Short mmCIF file of C-alpha atoms in Angstrom, two decimals:
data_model
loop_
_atom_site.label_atom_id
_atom_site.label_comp_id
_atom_site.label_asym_id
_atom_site.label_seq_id
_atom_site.Cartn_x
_atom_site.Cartn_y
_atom_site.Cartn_z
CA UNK A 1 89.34 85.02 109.47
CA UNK A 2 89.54 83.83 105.87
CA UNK A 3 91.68 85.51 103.31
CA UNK A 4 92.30 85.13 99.44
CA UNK A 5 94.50 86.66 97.42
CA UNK A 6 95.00 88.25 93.75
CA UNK A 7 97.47 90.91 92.31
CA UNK A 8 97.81 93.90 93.74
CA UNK A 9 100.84 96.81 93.11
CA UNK A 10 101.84 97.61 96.81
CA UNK A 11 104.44 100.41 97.39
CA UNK A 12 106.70 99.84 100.36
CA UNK A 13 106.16 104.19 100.69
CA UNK A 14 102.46 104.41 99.71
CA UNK A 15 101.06 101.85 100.82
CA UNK A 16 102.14 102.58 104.76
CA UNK A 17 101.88 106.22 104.16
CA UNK A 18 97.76 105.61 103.24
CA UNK A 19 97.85 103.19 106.49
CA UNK A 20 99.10 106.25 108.84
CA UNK A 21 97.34 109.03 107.34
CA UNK A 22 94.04 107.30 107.33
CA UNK A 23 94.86 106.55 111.08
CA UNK A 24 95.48 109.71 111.95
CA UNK A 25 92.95 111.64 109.65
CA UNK A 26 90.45 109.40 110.62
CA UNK A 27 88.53 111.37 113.10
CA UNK A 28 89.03 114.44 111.37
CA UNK A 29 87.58 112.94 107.91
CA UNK A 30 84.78 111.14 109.55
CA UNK A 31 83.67 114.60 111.45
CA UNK A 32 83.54 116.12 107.89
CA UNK A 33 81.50 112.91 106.23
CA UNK A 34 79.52 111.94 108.94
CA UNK A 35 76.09 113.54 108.53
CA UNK A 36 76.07 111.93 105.43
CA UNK A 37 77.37 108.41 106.18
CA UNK A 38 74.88 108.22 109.49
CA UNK A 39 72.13 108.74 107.28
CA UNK A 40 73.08 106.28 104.20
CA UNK A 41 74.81 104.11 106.91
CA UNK A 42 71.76 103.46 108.93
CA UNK A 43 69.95 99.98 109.55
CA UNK A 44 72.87 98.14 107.89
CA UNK A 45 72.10 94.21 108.18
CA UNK A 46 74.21 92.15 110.06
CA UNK A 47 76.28 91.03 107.17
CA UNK A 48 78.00 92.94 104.61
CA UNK A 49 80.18 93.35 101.71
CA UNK A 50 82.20 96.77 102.24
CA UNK A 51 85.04 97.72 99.35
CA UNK A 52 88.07 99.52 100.74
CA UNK A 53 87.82 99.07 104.17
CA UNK A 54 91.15 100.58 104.87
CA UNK A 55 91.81 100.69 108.35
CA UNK A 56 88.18 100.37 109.66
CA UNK A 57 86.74 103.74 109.54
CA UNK A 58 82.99 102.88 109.40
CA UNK A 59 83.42 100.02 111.43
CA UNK A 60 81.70 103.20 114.29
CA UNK A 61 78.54 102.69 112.08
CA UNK A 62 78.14 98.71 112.42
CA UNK A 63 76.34 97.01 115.55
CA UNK A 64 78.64 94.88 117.47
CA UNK A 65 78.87 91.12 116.01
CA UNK A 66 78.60 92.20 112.35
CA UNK A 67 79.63 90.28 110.11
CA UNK A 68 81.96 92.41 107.70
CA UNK A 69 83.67 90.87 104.47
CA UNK A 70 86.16 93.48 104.07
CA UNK A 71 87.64 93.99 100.56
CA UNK A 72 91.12 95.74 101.12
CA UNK A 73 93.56 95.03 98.04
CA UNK A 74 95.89 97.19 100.64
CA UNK A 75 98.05 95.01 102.70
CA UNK A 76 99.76 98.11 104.37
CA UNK A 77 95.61 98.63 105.72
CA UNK A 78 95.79 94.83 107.19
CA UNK A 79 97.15 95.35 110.45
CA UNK A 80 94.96 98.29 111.59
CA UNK A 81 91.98 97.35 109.85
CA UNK A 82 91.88 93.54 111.98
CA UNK A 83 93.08 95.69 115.17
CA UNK A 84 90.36 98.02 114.77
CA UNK A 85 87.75 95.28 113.73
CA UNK A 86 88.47 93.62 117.03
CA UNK A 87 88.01 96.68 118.61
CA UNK A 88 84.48 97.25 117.76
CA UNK A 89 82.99 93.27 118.23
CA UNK A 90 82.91 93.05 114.06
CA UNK A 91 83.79 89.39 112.48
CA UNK A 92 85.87 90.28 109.99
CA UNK A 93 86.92 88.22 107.04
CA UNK A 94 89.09 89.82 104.43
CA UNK A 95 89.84 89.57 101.09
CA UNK A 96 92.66 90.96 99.36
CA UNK A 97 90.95 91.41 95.69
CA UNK A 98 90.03 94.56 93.82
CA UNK A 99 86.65 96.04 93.76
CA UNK A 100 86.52 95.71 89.94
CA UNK A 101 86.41 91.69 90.20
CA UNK A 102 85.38 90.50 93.53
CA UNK A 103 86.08 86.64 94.84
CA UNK A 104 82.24 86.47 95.91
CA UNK A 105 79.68 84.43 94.90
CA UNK A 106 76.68 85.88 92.69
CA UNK A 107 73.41 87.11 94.43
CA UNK A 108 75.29 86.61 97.92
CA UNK A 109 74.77 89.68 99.95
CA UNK A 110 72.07 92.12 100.77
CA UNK A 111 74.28 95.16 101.75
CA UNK A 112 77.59 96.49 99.96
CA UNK A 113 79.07 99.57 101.23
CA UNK A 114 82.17 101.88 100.20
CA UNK A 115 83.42 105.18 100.96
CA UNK A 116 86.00 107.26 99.16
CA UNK A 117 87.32 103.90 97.13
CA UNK A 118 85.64 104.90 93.69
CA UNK A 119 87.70 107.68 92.82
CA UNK A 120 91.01 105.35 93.43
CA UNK A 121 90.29 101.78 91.23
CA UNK A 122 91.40 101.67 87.96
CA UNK A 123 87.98 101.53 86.23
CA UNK A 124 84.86 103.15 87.84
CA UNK A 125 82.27 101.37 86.06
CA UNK A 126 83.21 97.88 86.62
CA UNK A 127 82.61 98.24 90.23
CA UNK A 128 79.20 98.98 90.09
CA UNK A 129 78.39 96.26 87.86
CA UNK A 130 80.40 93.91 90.14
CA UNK A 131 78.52 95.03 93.19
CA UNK A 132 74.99 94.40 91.27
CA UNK A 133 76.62 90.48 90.85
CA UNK A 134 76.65 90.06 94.14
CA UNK A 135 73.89 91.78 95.35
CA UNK A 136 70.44 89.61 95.76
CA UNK A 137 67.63 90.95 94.48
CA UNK A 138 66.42 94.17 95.83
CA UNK A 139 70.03 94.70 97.50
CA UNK A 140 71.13 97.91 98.17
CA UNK A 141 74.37 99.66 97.64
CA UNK A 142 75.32 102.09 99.98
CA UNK A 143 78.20 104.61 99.29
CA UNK A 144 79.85 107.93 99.98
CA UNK A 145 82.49 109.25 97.81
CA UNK A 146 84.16 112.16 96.60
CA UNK A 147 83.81 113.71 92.97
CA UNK A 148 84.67 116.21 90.31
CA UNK A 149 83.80 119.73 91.12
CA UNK A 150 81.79 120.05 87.96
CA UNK A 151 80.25 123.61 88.76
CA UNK A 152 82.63 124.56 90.79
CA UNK A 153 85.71 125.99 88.04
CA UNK A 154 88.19 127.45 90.51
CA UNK A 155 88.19 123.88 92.68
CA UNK A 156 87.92 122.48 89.42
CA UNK A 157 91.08 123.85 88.01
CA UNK A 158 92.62 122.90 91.60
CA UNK A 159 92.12 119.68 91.22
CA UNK A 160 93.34 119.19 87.71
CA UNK A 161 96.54 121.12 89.04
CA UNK A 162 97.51 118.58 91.70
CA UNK A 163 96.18 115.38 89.34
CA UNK A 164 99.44 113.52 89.35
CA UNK A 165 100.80 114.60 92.61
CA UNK A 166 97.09 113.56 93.67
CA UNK A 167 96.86 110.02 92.33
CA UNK A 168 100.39 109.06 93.37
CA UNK A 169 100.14 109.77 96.80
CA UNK A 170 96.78 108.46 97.80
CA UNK A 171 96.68 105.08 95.62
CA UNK A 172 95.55 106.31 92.06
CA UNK A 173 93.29 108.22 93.62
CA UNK A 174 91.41 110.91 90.99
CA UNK A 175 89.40 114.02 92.42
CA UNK A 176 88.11 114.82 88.99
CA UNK A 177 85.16 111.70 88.40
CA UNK A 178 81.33 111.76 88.08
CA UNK A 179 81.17 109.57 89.82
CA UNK A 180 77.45 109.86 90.33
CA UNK A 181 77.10 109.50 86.56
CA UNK A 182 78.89 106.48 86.72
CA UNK A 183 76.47 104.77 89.39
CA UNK A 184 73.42 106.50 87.94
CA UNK A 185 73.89 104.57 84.50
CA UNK A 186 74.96 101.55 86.42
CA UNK A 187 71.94 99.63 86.04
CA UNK A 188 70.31 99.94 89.57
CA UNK A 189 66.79 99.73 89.54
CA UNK A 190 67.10 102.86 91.48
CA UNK A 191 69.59 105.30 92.43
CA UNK A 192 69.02 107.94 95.93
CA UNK A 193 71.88 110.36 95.29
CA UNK A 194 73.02 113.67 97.11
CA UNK A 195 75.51 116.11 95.56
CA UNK A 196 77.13 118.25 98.36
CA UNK A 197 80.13 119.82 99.52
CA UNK A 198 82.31 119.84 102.45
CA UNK A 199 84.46 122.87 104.00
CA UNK A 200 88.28 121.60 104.71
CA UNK A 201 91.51 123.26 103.54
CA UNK A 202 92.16 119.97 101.38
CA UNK A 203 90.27 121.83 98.63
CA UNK A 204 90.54 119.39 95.55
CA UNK A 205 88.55 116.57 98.43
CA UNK A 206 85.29 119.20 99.15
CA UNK A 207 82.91 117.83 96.15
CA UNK A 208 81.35 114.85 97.72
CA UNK A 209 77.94 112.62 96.56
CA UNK A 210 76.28 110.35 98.91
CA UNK A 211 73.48 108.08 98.54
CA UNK A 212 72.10 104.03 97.99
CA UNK A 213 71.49 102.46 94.92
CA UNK A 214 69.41 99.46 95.16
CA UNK A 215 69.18 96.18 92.96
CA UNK A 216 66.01 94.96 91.16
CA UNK A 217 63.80 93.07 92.85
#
């Protein structure tokens, strides 16, 4: 394992909190995302770039002996994310940085991956332009996140009600992006998107887009 470091704002109550309830939650939220995350998920190369790998929840999509290079700002995640990458056969080295200004070398991946880590960093757009850096030509970015219910006003107004609550709890997280506007206008020389919504009782999560944005050749 190789790890390098930059700032990150841990909270000794977050930060563990996040840990457990993406533990436990885990199989629930993966039952609820997983149509999607098989299908933009599938034939993934042996090595890949994945931001916010928490505690390892699509580590279940990887073949054994992947080689994962796990972006998780998170230490609280550490622990359970090496446990589980040991788990499931995946070579795992981490790096503690932000997804808006990764510690990776230009044009030195084929395959990034996130899911639900958009709607949490501090700026949206940098990401994506971050992930085409490192991406080779004709890379692909694949990713499954949730979003603002745009045409949706009742779940709309629900999610603007519990907006601070919200984003304190689950790491700055905000339920009310576009997020699909922000990787459409990204740059990618394409963009396969999906808008779609989920049924749970944690309403202000239920607007979800899915899809893989791929580099120029």
């Amino acid at each position: 394992m190789t790890t390098t470091t930059t700032a990150f704002e841990a909270n000794r109550v977050r930060g563990p909190f996040n840990a457990a309830f993406f533990t436990v939650m885990g199989g629930y939220l993966n039952w609820l995302m997983r149509s999607r995350k098989q299908r933009v998920f599938a034939d993934l190369p042996d090595q890949i770039v994945e931001l916010g790998s928490g505690v390892g929840a699509n580590f279940r999509y990887l073949r054994p002996g992947t080689q994962v290079i796990a972006v998780e700002p998170n230490p609280a995640m550490h622990p359970r994310l090496l446990a589980r990458a040991a788990r499931h056969d995946i070579k795992l080295e981490l790096h503690d940085v932000v997804g808006e200004q990764l510690d990776l070398p230009d044009a030195s991946t084929d395959m990034v991956v996130s899911s639900l880590v958009l709607c949490t960093v501090r700026n949206p757009a940098r990401v994506p332009a971050e992930v085409q850096r490192v991406l080779r030509p004709g890379g692909r970015y694949a990713f499954v996140e949730h979003v603002g219910a745009k045409d949706r006003p009742i779940l709309r107004r629900i999610q603007r009600l519990v907006r601070r609550p919200w984003a304190w709890t689950f790491e700055g997280c905000s339920c009310e992006r576009d997020l699909a506007q922000v990787i459409g206008s990204a740059g990618f020389a394409s963009v396969d998107l999906e808008e779609y919504r989920i049924h749970s009782p944690i309403l202000p999560f239920n607007t979800h887009v899915a899809g893989i944005a791929t580099k120029a050749a």
